[in-house]
């Protein structure tokens, strides 16, 4: 008797869970599992979207790694963004977060002003920066020249385009400011008082009290930043297009990564290979490289003990 | 906070030399911190200011090196609205953002609730898969997804490939809501059960009213994501300007008026403005969402 009711109870619980989870179960299958398997499948096929796909073995792979002239520059640029931009963004976000906790007069106004750029839609922000840094008539160079500083070419100069992009990302640091601010305010006051009694200097208090307390948040900022950097698409693309003066329209071809591939990223290659060259197979190879990179970092994030994204009890 | 509260006591003490140096030090620190704050505020706000000023310049002045308009051409904004397509992009964006937000909220709530409050085998695995999906660059799966929508369902050039997937839960929204629902004590759920509520009733009558701030945060994030999305509209709507959204159309605006920085910047202001306006009305929900996804486990 009791085993029957227990079994039916269990079945009911399983049904209930399945019912509540069903939107995501469908979503996961259709929008994650199926396309992932297809991506792997197409990476071994020759497919232009018109003629039926044909088996091509590792041809796409060797093409991407050996003859496609954009792959290695794009990978290098993506890694550049991952290392340099993320580091600077975390340091700057921490700095701004610290600053906002110290501001005593008008803190609310400052916080809002620091936060607003984070809200600017990426295209709009990039258009704004492409205009601000426009070498000919942009306000930044107008001011620099008035002050007597030689004005760089920014998005039109391959050695300045990545720093200009980084400035754009630093401008939108508001999200990091908020999480760092919350973490900094959570550091127990007693620890600072104890350190001060022991004669610790301001730097020592920061180094030995603040940093250990907020290190999980720093790690979180680094890993989410790395993943965002690997997905970086809109900003370098729009900046390159606007700077090169390309007239926009459906199907317009443009040199990806203007100037001189300096703003090319892996996601842009997937677009270029798939939707401009109609080489879906090779686009899938790049997609898998991107997938491997991002999953490696995600695994790292989830494996951290006492990490931020805990599975729960 | 305590520092602020303590200081008046310190100030009232007779001006012993030690107290005076402490006061001077505090004043110097105040000046240093606020100067830094003003410098940072300039970095964060000047881009907005220059964009806005340029949006009000006359055509030829926008091509000069001037920073401040000679004449204030408010009619530039009228010209932007008169540009063919601009109102359509506006309408499409509202549809994508509005419908998408409703769909995401409705479909993500039950999933987040199950992940937060049900105990079942595979729960941790499911959560890890949700997080993996959240971290997945959309470009990784775009080729098969495009072929699916465009070749099999013939829906390219429409907003449907962007909207329909949102009816099946969004990984980020599920995660954020789950984080929020974790903070609701189980006692409330047990009490509802004792009162004879089923799972659905408990969710609708007990949990949802308590989860309002979390739902508000999810709705806002989804709205902004749709508003900001460039990649999706580029993939699925580029062939049909009638289906473009503001974020995608904005860039083509630069093409249509490729030297008119004043009109381009006016359009840029118009794309930024709604987001910033919404933020002022819903600041709390937004900041709460940022901290919830970033800080609490």
Coordinates of C-alpha atoms in Angstrom, one line a residue:
Chain A
X1 CA 0.0 0.0 0.0
X2 CA 2.4 2.6 1.2
X3 CA 5.0 1.8 -1.5
X4 CA 2.3 2.4 -4.2
X5 CA 1.4 5.8 -2.8
X6 CA 5.1 6.7 -2.4
X7 CA 5.7 5.8 -6.1
X8 CA 2.8 7.8 -7.3
X9 CA 3.8 10.7 -5.1
X10 CA 7.3 10.5 -6.7
X11 CA 5.8 10.4 -10.2
X12 CA 3.6 13.4 -9.4
X13 CA 6.7 15.3 -8.1
X14 CA 8.6 14.4 -11.3
X15 CA 5.7 15.5 -13.5
X16 CA 5.4 18.8 -11.6
X17 CA 9.1 19.5 -12.0
X18 CA 9.0 18.6 -15.7
X19 CA 6.0 20.9 -16.1
X20 CA 7.7 23.9 -14.5
X21 CA 10.9 23.3 -16.3
X22 CA 9.3 22.7 -19.7
X23 CA 9.9 26.1 -21.3
X24 CA 13.5 25.8 -20.6
X25 CA 13.7 22.1 -21.6
X26 CA 12.3 23.0 -25.0
X27 CA 14.5 26.1 -25.2
X28 CA 17.6 24.2 -24.3
X29 CA 17.0 21.5 -26.9
X30 CA 16.0 23.8 -29.8
X31 CA 18.3 26.8 -29.1
X32 CA 21.3 25.2 -27.6
X33 CA 21.7 21.4 -28.0
X34 CA 20.5 21.2 -31.6
X35 CA 22.5 24.2 -32.9
X36 CA 25.6 23.0 -31.1
X37 CA 25.5 19.6 -32.7
X38 CA 24.7 21.2 -36.1
X39 CA 27.6 23.6 -35.7
X40 CA 29.9 20.6 -35.2
X41 CA 28.3 18.8 -38.2
X42 CA 28.6 21.8 -40.5
X43 CA 32.2 22.3 -39.5
X44 CA 33.0 19.2 -41.5
X45 CA 30.7 20.0 -44.5
X46 CA 31.0 22.3 -47.4
X47 CA 27.8 24.4 -47.4
X48 CA 27.0 27.7 -49.1
X49 CA 23.4 27.8 -48.2
X50 CA 22.1 27.0 -51.7
X51 CA 23.5 23.7 -52.9
X52 CA 23.0 20.8 -50.4
X53 CA 25.9 20.3 -47.9
X54 CA 28.6 17.9 -48.9
X55 CA 31.2 16.2 -46.7
X56 CA 34.5 18.0 -46.8
X57 CA 36.4 16.3 -44.0
X58 CA 38.9 18.7 -42.3
X59 CA 39.1 21.1 -45.2
X60 CA 37.3 23.9 -43.4
X61 CA 39.5 23.5 -40.4
X62 CA 42.8 23.7 -42.4
X63 CA 41.3 26.6 -44.4
X64 CA 40.6 28.6 -41.3
X65 CA 43.8 27.8 -39.5
X66 CA 46.2 27.9 -42.5
X67 CA 44.9 30.0 -45.3
X68 CA 42.1 32.3 -44.1
X69 CA 44.1 35.5 -43.6
X70 CA 41.8 36.9 -40.9
X71 CA 41.7 34.1 -38.4
X72 CA 45.0 34.7 -36.5
X73 CA 44.7 38.5 -36.4
X74 CA 41.1 38.1 -35.0
X75 CA 42.2 35.6 -32.4
X76 CA 45.1 37.9 -31.4
X77 CA 42.7 40.9 -31.1
X78 CA 40.2 38.9 -29.1
X79 CA 43.0 37.8 -26.7
X80 CA 44.2 41.4 -26.6
X81 CA 40.7 42.5 -25.5
X82 CA 40.5 39.6 -23.0
X83 CA 43.9 40.5 -21.4
X84 CA 44.4 44.2 -21.7
X85 CA 40.8 45.6 -21.8
X86 CA 39.5 43.3 -19.1
X87 CA 42.4 44.1 -16.8
X88 CA 42.0 47.8 -17.3
X89 CA 38.3 47.6 -16.9
X90 CA 38.5 45.7 -13.6
X91 CA 41.1 48.1 -12.2
X92 CA 39.2 51.1 -13.3
X93 CA 35.9 49.7 -12.0
X94 CA 37.5 49.0 -8.7
X95 CA 39.0 52.5 -8.6
X96 CA 35.6 54.1 -9.4
X97 CA 33.9 51.8 -6.9
X98 CA 36.4 52.8 -4.2
X99 CA 36.0 56.5 -5.1
X100 CA 32.3 56.4 -4.8
X101 CA 32.4 54.9 -1.4
X102 CA 34.6 57.7 -0.2
X103 CA 32.6 60.6 -1.7
X104 CA 30.6 62.2 1.0
X105 CA 28.9 65.1 -0.7
X106 CA 26.6 64.5 -3.5
X107 CA 27.3 60.7 -3.6
X108 CA 24.0 60.0 -5.3
X109 CA 24.6 62.4 -8.1
X110 CA 28.1 61.2 -8.7
X111 CA 26.9 57.6 -8.7
X112 CA 24.3 58.3 -11.3
X113 CA 26.7 60.2 -13.5
X114 CA 29.2 57.3 -13.3
X115 CA 26.5 54.8 -14.1
X116 CA 24.8 56.4 -17.0
X117 CA 27.3 55.4 -19.8
X118 CA 26.8 51.7 -18.9
X119 CA 23.2 52.2 -20.1
X120 CA 24.0 53.7 -23.5
X121 CA 23.1 51.2 -26.2
X122 CA 26.4 49.8 -27.7
X123 CA 25.7 51.1 -31.2
X124 CA 24.8 54.5 -29.9
X125 CA 27.8 54.6 -27.6
X126 CA 30.1 53.5 -30.4
X127 CA 28.7 56.0 -32.9
X128 CA 29.2 58.7 -30.2
X129 CA 32.8 57.6 -29.7
X130 CA 33.5 57.3 -33.4
X131 CA 32.3 60.9 -33.6
X132 CA 34.2 62.2 -30.5
X133 CA 37.4 60.6 -31.7
X134 CA 36.9 61.5 -35.4
X135 CA 40.5 62.7 -36.3
X136 CA 39.3 65.6 -38.5
X137 CA 36.5 67.4 -36.6
X138 CA 36.0 65.3 -33.4
X139 CA 35.8 67.3 -30.1
X140 CA 38.6 65.2 -28.5
X141 CA 41.2 66.1 -31.1
X142 CA 39.9 69.7 -31.3
X143 CA 40.6 70.0 -27.6
X144 CA 43.9 68.1 -27.7
X145 CA 45.2 70.4 -30.4
X146 CA 44.1 73.5 -28.5
X147 CA 46.1 72.2 -25.6
X148 CA 49.0 71.5 -27.9
X149 CA 49.1 67.7 -27.7
X150 CA 49.6 65.9 -31.0
X151 CA 46.2 64.3 -31.8
X152 CA 46.2 60.6 -32.7
X153 CA 44.1 59.0 -35.5
X154 CA 42.1 56.9 -33.0
X155 CA 39.7 54.6 -34.9
X156 CA 41.5 55.4 -38.2
X157 CA 45.0 54.4 -37.0
X158 CA 45.7 50.6 -36.5
X159 CA 47.9 51.4 -33.5
X160 CA 45.3 53.6 -31.8
X161 CA 42.0 51.8 -32.6
X162 CA 42.3 49.3 -29.8
X163 CA 43.1 51.9 -27.2
X164 CA 40.1 53.9 -28.5
X165 CA 37.9 50.8 -28.1
X166 CA 39.3 50.3 -24.6
X167 CA 38.4 53.9 -23.7
X168 CA 34.8 53.1 -24.9
X169 CA 34.7 50.1 -22.6
X170 CA 36.1 52.0 -19.7
X171 CA 33.5 54.6 -20.2
X172 CA 30.8 52.0 -19.6
X173 CA 32.2 50.7 -16.4
X174 CA 29.1 51.5 -14.3
X175 CA 28.1 47.8 -13.8
X176 CA 31.4 47.0 -12.2
X177 CA 31.3 50.1 -10.1
X178 CA 28.0 49.0 -8.7
X179 CA 29.1 45.4 -7.8
X180 CA 32.4 46.7 -6.4
X181 CA 30.6 49.3 -4.4
X182 CA 28.3 46.7 -2.9
X183 CA 31.2 44.5 -2.0
X184 CA 33.3 47.3 -0.5
X185 CA 30.5 48.3 1.7
X186 CA 30.1 44.7 2.9
X187 CA 33.7 44.5 4.2
X188 CA 33.4 44.3 8.1
X189 CA 34.4 47.6 9.6
X190 CA 36.0 45.9 12.6
X191 CA 38.7 44.5 10.4
X192 CA 39.7 48.0 9.3
X193 CA 39.6 49.2 12.9
X194 CA 41.8 46.2 14.1
X195 CA 44.2 46.9 11.3
X196 CA 44.4 50.5 12.1
X197 CA 45.1 49.7 15.8
X198 CA 47.9 47.5 14.6
X199 CA 49.3 50.5 12.8
X200 CA 48.6 49.5 9.3
X201 CA 48.9 52.2 6.7
X202 CA 46.1 53.0 4.2
X203 CA 47.8 50.9 1.5
X204 CA 48.3 48.0 3.9
X205 CA 44.7 48.1 5.0
X206 CA 43.7 48.1 1.3
X207 CA 46.1 45.2 0.5
X208 CA 45.5 43.0 3.5
X209 CA 41.8 43.8 4.4
X210 CA 40.0 45.1 1.4
X211 CA 41.5 42.9 -1.3
X212 CA 41.0 39.5 0.4
X213 CA 37.4 40.5 1.3
X214 CA 36.5 41.4 -2.2
X215 CA 38.6 38.9 -4.1
X216 CA 35.6 36.8 -5.1
X217 CA 34.0 39.8 -6.7
X218 CA 37.3 40.6 -8.5
X219 CA 37.3 37.1 -9.8
X220 CA 33.7 37.4 -10.9
X221 CA 34.4 40.7 -12.7
X222 CA 37.4 39.1 -14.4
X223 CA 35.6 36.0 -15.6
X224 CA 32.4 37.8 -16.8
X225 CA 34.6 40.4 -18.4
X226 CA 36.6 37.8 -20.2
X227 CA 33.5 36.2 -21.5
X228 CA 32.1 39.5 -22.6
X229 CA 35.4 40.3 -24.3
X230 CA 35.2 37.1 -26.3
X231 CA 31.7 38.0 -27.5
X232 CA 32.8 41.5 -28.4
X233 CA 31.1 42.3 -31.7
X234 CA 29.1 45.4 -32.1
X235 CA 31.6 48.0 -30.9
X236 CA 34.6 47.1 -33.0
X237 CA 32.4 46.4 -36.0
X238 CA 30.5 49.7 -35.9
X239 CA 33.6 51.7 -35.0
X240 CA 35.4 50.2 -38.0
X241 CA 32.5 50.9 -40.3
X242 CA 32.0 54.5 -39.2
X243 CA 35.7 55.3 -39.3
X244 CA 36.2 53.8 -42.7
X245 CA 33.2 55.9 -44.0
X246 CA 31.5 52.9 -45.5
X247 CA 28.0 53.7 -46.7
X248 CA 25.7 51.3 -45.0
X249 CA 23.0 49.1 -46.5
X250 CA 22.0 45.5 -46.7
X251 CA 24.7 43.3 -48.1
X252 CA 27.3 46.1 -48.3
X253 CA 30.8 44.6 -48.3
X254 CA 33.4 46.3 -46.2
X255 CA 36.9 45.4 -45.2
X256 CA 36.4 43.6 -41.8
X257 CA 38.5 45.0 -38.9
X258 CA 39.2 48.4 -40.4
X259 CA 41.9 49.7 -40.1
X260 CA 44.2 46.9 -41.1
X261 CA 42.4 44.2 -39.2
X262 CA 43.1 46.0 -36.0
X263 CA 39.5 45.8 -34.7
X264 CA 38.7 42.3 -36.0
X265 CA 37.3 39.9 -33.4
X266 CA 36.4 36.2 -33.6
X267 CA 32.6 36.9 -33.6
X268 CA 33.1 39.2 -36.6
X269 CA 34.7 36.4 -38.5
X270 CA 31.7 34.2 -38.0
X271 CA 29.6 36.9 -39.6
X272 CA 32.1 37.5 -42.3
X273 CA 32.5 33.8 -43.3
X274 CA 28.9 32.9 -42.9
X275 CA 26.9 35.9 -44.1
X276 CA 29.3 37.6 -46.4
X277 CA 31.2 34.8 -48.0
X278 CA 28.5 32.1 -47.6
X279 CA 31.0 29.6 -46.3
X280 CA 28.9 28.3 -43.5
X281 CA 31.3 25.4 -42.8
X282 CA 34.3 27.5 -42.1
X283 CA 32.1 29.9 -40.0
X284 CA 31.2 26.9 -37.9
X285 CA 34.9 26.1 -37.3
X286 CA 35.4 29.6 -35.9
X287 CA 32.3 29.3 -33.9
X288 CA 33.7 26.1 -32.3
X289 CA 37.0 27.8 -31.5
X290 CA 35.0 30.6 -29.8
X291 CA 32.8 28.0 -28.0
X292 CA 35.9 26.1 -26.6
X293 CA 37.4 29.4 -25.4
X294 CA 34.2 30.6 -23.6
X295 CA 33.4 27.2 -22.1
X296 CA 36.9 26.9 -20.7
X297 CA 36.4 30.2 -18.8
X298 CA 32.9 29.3 -17.7
X299 CA 34.1 26.0 -16.3
X300 CA 36.8 28.0 -14.4
X301 CA 34.1 30.3 -13.0
X302 CA 31.9 27.5 -11.8
X303 CA 34.7 25.4 -10.3
X304 CA 35.9 28.1 -7.9
X305 CA 35.2 27.1 -4.4
X306 CA 33.1 29.5 -2.5
X307 CA 32.5 31.0 -5.9
X308 CA 29.8 33.4 -6.8
X309 CA 27.6 31.1 -8.8
X310 CA 26.8 28.4 -6.4
X311 CA 24.5 25.5 -7.2
X312 CA 22.9 26.0 -3.9
X313 CA 22.2 23.6 -1.0
Chain B
X1 CA 28.2 55.7 7.4
X2 CA 29.8 55.5 10.8
X3 CA 32.5 57.8 9.7
X4 CA 30.0 60.5 8.9
X5 CA 28.2 60.1 12.2
X6 CA 31.4 60.2 14.2
X7 CA 32.8 63.4 12.8
X8 CA 30.6 66.0 14.5
X9 CA 31.7 64.7 17.9
X10 CA 35.3 65.1 16.8
X11 CA 34.6 68.7 15.6
X12 CA 33.2 69.8 18.9
X13 CA 36.3 69.0 20.9
X14 CA 38.4 71.9 22.0
X15 CA 40.9 72.6 19.2
X16 CA 43.9 70.7 20.6
X17 CA 46.8 70.7 18.1
X18 CA 46.1 66.9 17.4
X19 CA 42.5 67.6 16.7
X20 CA 43.4 70.4 14.4
X21 CA 45.7 68.3 12.3
X22 CA 43.1 65.6 12.1
X23 CA 40.6 68.2 10.9
X24 CA 43.0 69.6 8.4
X25 CA 43.7 66.1 7.2
X26 CA 40.0 65.3 6.8
X27 CA 39.5 68.5 4.9
X28 CA 42.4 67.8 2.5
X29 CA 41.0 64.3 2.0
X30 CA 37.6 65.7 1.3
X31 CA 39.1 68.0 -1.3
X32 CA 41.2 65.3 -2.9
X33 CA 38.3 62.8 -3.1
X34 CA 35.9 65.3 -4.6
X35 CA 38.4 66.6 -7.1
X36 CA 38.9 63.1 -8.3
X37 CA 35.1 62.7 -8.3
X38 CA 34.7 65.7 -10.5
X39 CA 37.4 64.6 -12.9
X40 CA 35.7 61.2 -13.2
X41 CA 32.3 62.8 -13.7
X42 CA 33.8 64.8 -16.6
X43 CA 35.1 61.7 -18.2
X44 CA 31.7 60.0 -17.9
X45 CA 29.5 62.9 -18.9
X46 CA 31.4 65.0 -21.5
X47 CA 30.8 62.4 -24.3
X48 CA 27.0 62.9 -23.7
X49 CA 27.5 66.7 -23.6
X50 CA 29.4 66.8 -26.9
X51 CA 27.0 64.5 -28.6
X52 CA 24.1 66.6 -27.5
X53 CA 25.7 69.9 -28.5
X54 CA 26.6 68.5 -31.9
X55 CA 23.1 67.3 -32.4
X56 CA 22.0 71.0 -32.2
X57 CA 24.5 72.4 -34.7
X58 CA 23.8 73.5 -38.2
X59 CA 25.0 71.2 -41.1
X60 CA 28.2 73.1 -41.9
X61 CA 29.1 73.8 -38.3
X62 CA 29.0 70.1 -37.5
X63 CA 31.8 69.7 -39.9
X64 CA 33.9 72.3 -38.2
X65 CA 36.0 72.0 -35.1
X66 CA 33.6 74.1 -33.0
X67 CA 32.4 72.6 -29.7
X68 CA 29.4 74.8 -29.1
X69 CA 26.5 75.5 -31.5
X70 CA 26.3 79.1 -32.9
X71 CA 22.6 78.6 -33.6
X72 CA 20.6 76.0 -31.8
X73 CA 19.0 73.9 -34.5
X74 CA 16.2 72.0 -32.6
X75 CA 14.7 71.2 -36.0
X76 CA 17.5 68.6 -36.4
X77 CA 15.4 66.3 -34.3
X78 CA 12.4 66.9 -36.5
X79 CA 14.5 66.0 -39.5
X80 CA 15.5 62.7 -37.8
X81 CA 11.9 61.8 -37.3
X82 CA 11.1 62.7 -40.9
X83 CA 13.8 60.3 -42.2
X84 CA 12.1 57.4 -44.0
X85 CA 12.1 54.4 -41.8
X86 CA 12.9 56.0 -38.5
X87 CA 9.4 55.7 -37.0
X88 CA 9.1 52.1 -38.3
X89 CA 12.4 51.2 -36.5
X90 CA 11.0 52.8 -33.4
X91 CA 7.8 50.7 -33.7
X92 CA 9.8 47.5 -34.4
X93 CA 12.0 48.1 -31.4
X94 CA 9.1 48.6 -29.1
X95 CA 7.5 45.4 -30.4
X96 CA 10.7 43.4 -30.0
X97 CA 11.4 44.8 -26.6
X98 CA 7.8 44.8 -25.3
X99 CA 6.7 41.4 -26.6
X100 CA 10.1 39.9 -25.7
X101 CA 9.9 41.2 -22.2
X102 CA 6.5 39.7 -21.5
X103 CA 7.4 36.4 -23.0
X104 CA 10.7 36.1 -21.1
X105 CA 9.1 37.0 -17.8
X106 CA 6.2 34.5 -18.2
X107 CA 8.4 31.6 -19.4
X108 CA 11.3 32.2 -17.0
X109 CA 9.4 32.4 -13.8
X110 CA 8.3 28.7 -13.5
X111 CA 11.8 27.5 -14.4
X112 CA 13.5 29.8 -11.9
X113 CA 11.0 28.7 -9.3
X114 CA 11.7 25.0 -9.9
X115 CA 15.4 25.6 -9.8
X116 CA 15.2 27.6 -6.6
X117 CA 12.7 25.7 -4.6
X118 CA 12.1 22.1 -5.9
X119 CA 14.4 19.3 -5.0
X120 CA 14.9 17.0 -7.9
X121 CA 17.6 14.9 -9.4
X122 CA 19.6 16.8 -12.0
X123 CA 18.8 20.2 -10.5
X124 CA 22.5 21.2 -10.1
X125 CA 23.2 19.9 -13.6
X126 CA 20.3 22.0 -15.0
X127 CA 21.6 25.1 -13.2
X128 CA 25.0 24.5 -14.6
X129 CA 23.5 24.2 -18.1
X130 CA 21.5 27.4 -17.6
X131 CA 24.8 29.2 -16.7
X132 CA 26.6 27.7 -19.6
X133 CA 23.8 29.0 -21.9
X134 CA 24.1 32.4 -20.3
X135 CA 27.8 32.5 -21.0
X136 CA 27.5 31.2 -24.5
X137 CA 28.4 33.9 -27.2
X138 CA 25.3 34.1 -29.4
X139 CA 27.6 33.9 -32.4
X140 CA 28.5 30.3 -31.6
X141 CA 25.1 28.9 -32.6
X142 CA 24.1 31.6 -35.1
X143 CA 24.8 29.6 -38.3
X144 CA 22.4 26.7 -37.6
X145 CA 19.9 29.1 -36.0
X146 CA 19.9 31.3 -39.1
X147 CA 19.6 28.3 -41.4
X148 CA 16.7 27.0 -39.2
X149 CA 14.8 30.3 -39.3
X150 CA 15.6 31.5 -42.8
X151 CA 15.8 28.3 -44.8
X152 CA 13.4 26.0 -43.0
X153 CA 10.8 28.4 -41.7
X154 CA 11.3 31.2 -44.2
X155 CA 11.2 33.9 -41.6
X156 CA 14.2 36.0 -42.4
X157 CA 13.4 39.6 -42.9
X158 CA 11.0 39.5 -39.9
X159 CA 11.3 40.0 -36.2
X160 CA 9.9 36.5 -35.4
X161 CA 13.3 34.8 -35.1
X162 CA 14.2 37.3 -32.5
X163 CA 10.9 37.2 -30.5
X164 CA 9.9 33.5 -30.6
X165 CA 12.9 32.1 -28.8
X166 CA 12.1 34.4 -25.9
X167 CA 9.0 32.4 -25.2
X168 CA 11.2 29.5 -24.0
X169 CA 12.9 31.1 -21.1
X170 CA 16.1 33.1 -21.2
X171 CA 19.1 31.8 -19.4
X172 CA 20.1 35.1 -17.9
X173 CA 16.6 35.8 -16.7
X174 CA 16.2 32.4 -15.2
X175 CA 19.4 32.7 -13.4
X176 CA 18.7 36.2 -12.0
X177 CA 15.2 35.2 -10.9
X178 CA 16.4 32.0 -9.4
X179 CA 18.9 34.1 -7.3
X180 CA 16.1 36.3 -6.2
X181 CA 13.7 33.4 -5.4
X182 CA 16.4 31.7 -3.3
X183 CA 16.1 34.6 -0.8
X184 CA 12.4 33.9 -0.1
X185 CA 12.2 31.8 3.0
X186 CA 10.8 28.3 2.6
X187 CA 8.5 28.9 5.6
X188 CA 6.1 30.9 3.4
X189 CA 5.9 28.1 0.9
X190 CA 5.3 25.5 3.6
X191 CA 2.6 27.7 5.2
X192 CA 0.9 27.9 1.8
X193 CA 1.0 24.1 1.4
X194 CA -0.5 23.6 4.9
X195 CA -3.3 26.0 3.8
X196 CA -3.9 23.6 0.9
X197 CA -2.3 25.5 -2.0
X198 CA -1.0 23.5 -4.9
X199 CA 2.3 24.4 -6.6
X200 CA 0.8 26.7 -9.1
X201 CA -1.3 28.5 -6.6
X202 CA 1.6 28.9 -4.3
X203 CA 3.7 30.4 -7.1
X204 CA 1.0 32.8 -8.2
X205 CA -0.4 33.9 -4.8
X206 CA 2.5 33.7 -2.5
X207 CA 5.8 33.7 -4.4
X208 CA 5.1 36.2 -7.2
X209 CA 3.9 39.1 -5.0
X210 CA 7.2 38.7 -3.0
X211 CA 9.3 38.4 -6.1
X212 CA 8.1 41.7 -7.7
X213 CA 11.5 43.4 -7.4
X214 CA 13.2 40.4 -9.0
X215 CA 10.7 40.4 -11.8
X216 CA 11.0 44.1 -12.4
X217 CA 14.8 43.7 -12.7
X218 CA 14.4 40.8 -15.2
X219 CA 11.9 42.8 -17.2
X220 CA 14.2 45.8 -17.3
X221 CA 17.2 43.8 -18.4
X222 CA 15.3 42.1 -21.1
X223 CA 13.9 45.4 -22.3
X224 CA 17.4 46.9 -22.5
X225 CA 18.8 43.8 -24.2
X226 CA 16.3 44.0 -27.0
X227 CA 16.8 47.8 -27.2
X228 CA 20.6 47.3 -27.4
X229 CA 20.6 44.2 -29.6
X230 CA 22.5 44.8 -32.8
X231 CA 23.7 41.3 -33.8
X232 CA 20.2 39.7 -33.9
X233 CA 18.6 42.3 -36.1
X234 CA 21.6 42.3 -38.3
X235 CA 21.4 38.6 -38.9
X236 CA 17.7 38.3 -39.3
X237 CA 16.4 41.6 -40.6
X238 CA 19.2 43.2 -42.6
X239 CA 17.6 42.3 -45.9
X240 CA 14.3 44.1 -45.0
X241 CA 14.7 47.7 -43.7
X242 CA 11.0 47.5 -42.8
X243 CA 11.9 45.1 -40.0
X244 CA 15.0 47.0 -38.7
X245 CA 15.2 48.0 -35.1
X246 CA 16.6 51.3 -33.8
X247 CA 20.0 49.9 -32.8
X248 CA 20.5 48.4 -36.2
X249 CA 18.9 51.3 -38.1
X250 CA 21.0 53.8 -36.3
X251 CA 24.2 52.7 -37.9
X252 CA 22.6 52.9 -41.4
X253 CA 21.6 56.4 -40.5
X254 CA 25.3 57.3 -40.6
X255 CA 25.2 56.0 -44.2
X256 CA 22.1 57.9 -45.3
X257 CA 23.6 61.1 -43.9
X258 CA 27.2 60.1 -44.0
X259 CA 28.7 63.5 -43.4
X260 CA 25.8 65.0 -41.3
X261 CA 27.3 64.4 -37.9
X262 CA 24.6 66.7 -36.5
X263 CA 21.7 64.5 -37.6
X264 CA 23.6 61.3 -36.8
X265 CA 24.2 62.6 -33.3
X266 CA 20.6 63.7 -32.9
X267 CA 19.5 60.1 -33.9
X268 CA 22.1 58.8 -31.4
X269 CA 20.6 60.9 -28.7
X270 CA 17.1 59.6 -29.6
X271 CA 18.3 56.0 -29.3
X272 CA 20.0 56.6 -25.9
X273 CA 17.3 58.8 -24.4
X274 CA 14.6 56.1 -23.7
X275 CA 17.0 53.8 -21.9
X276 CA 18.2 56.6 -19.7
X277 CA 14.6 57.8 -19.1
X278 CA 13.5 54.3 -18.1
X279 CA 16.5 54.1 -15.8
X280 CA 15.5 57.2 -13.9
X281 CA 12.0 55.7 -13.2
X282 CA 13.3 52.2 -12.3
X283 CA 16.8 52.9 -10.8
X284 CA 16.3 50.7 -7.8
X285 CA 15.2 47.6 -9.7
X286 CA 18.1 47.9 -12.1
X287 CA 20.8 48.4 -9.6
X288 CA 19.4 45.5 -7.5
X289 CA 19.6 43.3 -10.5
X290 CA 23.2 44.2 -11.2
X291 CA 24.2 43.4 -7.6
X292 CA 22.1 40.3 -7.4
X293 CA 23.7 38.7 -10.4
X294 CA 27.1 39.9 -9.4
X295 CA 27.4 39.4 -5.8
X296 CA 25.1 37.0 -4.1
X297 CA 25.4 33.2 -4.6

